[in-house]
XYZ file of C-alpha atoms in Angstrom:
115
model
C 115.339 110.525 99.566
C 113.497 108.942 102.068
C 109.805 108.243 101.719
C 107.296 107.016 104.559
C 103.969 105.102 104.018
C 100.974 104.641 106.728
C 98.541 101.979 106.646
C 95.868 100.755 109.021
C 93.498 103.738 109.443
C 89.684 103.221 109.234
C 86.804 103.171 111.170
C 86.370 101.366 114.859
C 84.262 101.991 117.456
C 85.017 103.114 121.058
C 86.563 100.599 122.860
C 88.283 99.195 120.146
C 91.874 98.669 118.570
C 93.826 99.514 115.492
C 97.185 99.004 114.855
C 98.941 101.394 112.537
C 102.329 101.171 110.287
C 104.656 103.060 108.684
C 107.468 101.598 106.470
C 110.387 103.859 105.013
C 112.106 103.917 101.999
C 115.049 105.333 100.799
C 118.185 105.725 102.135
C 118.680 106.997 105.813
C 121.339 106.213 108.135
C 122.553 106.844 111.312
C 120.277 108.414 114.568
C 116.693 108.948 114.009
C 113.624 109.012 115.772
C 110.343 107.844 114.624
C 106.669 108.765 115.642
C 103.367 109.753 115.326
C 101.510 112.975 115.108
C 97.325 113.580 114.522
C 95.716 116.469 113.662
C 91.848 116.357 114.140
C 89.303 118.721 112.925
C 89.452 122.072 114.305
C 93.135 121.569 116.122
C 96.915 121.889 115.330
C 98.801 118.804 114.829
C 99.988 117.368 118.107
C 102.331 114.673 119.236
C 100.884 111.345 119.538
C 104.292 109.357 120.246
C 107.852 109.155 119.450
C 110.814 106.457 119.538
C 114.089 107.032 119.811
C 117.135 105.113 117.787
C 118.099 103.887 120.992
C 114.266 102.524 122.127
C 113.080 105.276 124.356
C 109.664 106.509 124.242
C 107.301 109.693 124.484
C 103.689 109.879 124.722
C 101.186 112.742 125.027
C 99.246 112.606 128.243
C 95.943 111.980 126.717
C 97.269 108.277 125.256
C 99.826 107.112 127.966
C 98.331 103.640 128.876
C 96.450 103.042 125.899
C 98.757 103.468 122.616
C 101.929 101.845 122.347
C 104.439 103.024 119.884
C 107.468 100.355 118.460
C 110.039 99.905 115.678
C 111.307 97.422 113.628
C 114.851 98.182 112.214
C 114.768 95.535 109.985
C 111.796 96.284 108.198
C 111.865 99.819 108.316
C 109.151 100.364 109.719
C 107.138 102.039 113.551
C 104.079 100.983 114.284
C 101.085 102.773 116.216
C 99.130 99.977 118.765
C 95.969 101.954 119.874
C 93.739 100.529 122.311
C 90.577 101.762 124.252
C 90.306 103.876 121.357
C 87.850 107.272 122.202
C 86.108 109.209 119.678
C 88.545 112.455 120.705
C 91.167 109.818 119.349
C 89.593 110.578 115.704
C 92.384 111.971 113.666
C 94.442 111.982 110.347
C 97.325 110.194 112.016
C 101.040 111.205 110.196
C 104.356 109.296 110.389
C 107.158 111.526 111.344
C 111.333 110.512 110.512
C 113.411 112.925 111.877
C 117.668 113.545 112.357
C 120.137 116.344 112.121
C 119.656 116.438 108.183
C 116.061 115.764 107.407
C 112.618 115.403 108.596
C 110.305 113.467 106.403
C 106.345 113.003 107.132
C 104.025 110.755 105.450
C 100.755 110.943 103.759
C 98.267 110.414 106.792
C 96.256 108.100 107.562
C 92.330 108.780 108.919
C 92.052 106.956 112.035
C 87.876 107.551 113.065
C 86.209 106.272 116.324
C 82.770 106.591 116.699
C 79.518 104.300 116.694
């Protein structure tokens, strides 16, 4: 079975950058898509991003032009680049694998913004 693990949450202040990961394990082949989701206090999980098996890319509104979402085949593994991070960006952050026959999430990670 397939297992995801986030790293790179923590504390930054507004302005500022983190970059997280997500490597999978366990065995998964054929089309998938990848992405991020964050749920912050008092809301419903929402979309952050998404990448397709064949590279293509969805963002919510509210980070278009400051996250950037990628994948590594080779290491298994999707990675969050946030930028001009905001303190509405403050959020347990999950990994999401998803085909035809499953859809994994990970653990979270807390991703906070403020000063």
């Amino acid at each position: 079975q397939v297992q995801l693990v986030e790293s790179g949450g923590g504390l930054v202040q507004p302005g500022g950058s983190l970059r997280l990961s997500c490597a999978a394990s366990g065995s998964i082949f054929g089309i998938y898509t990848m992405g991020w989701y964050r749920q912050a206090p008092g809301k419903q999980r929402e979309l952050v991003a998404t990448t397709s098996n064949g590279g293509r890319t969805n963002y919510a509104d509210s980070v278009k032009g400051r996250f950037t979402i990628s994948r590594d085949n080779a290491k298994r593994t999707v990675y969050l680049q946030m930028n001009s991070l905001k303190p509405e960006d403050t959020a347990v952050y999950y990994c999401n694998l998803e085909n035809t026959y499953v859809e994994v999430w990970g653990q979270g990670t807390l991703v906070t913004v403020s000063s």
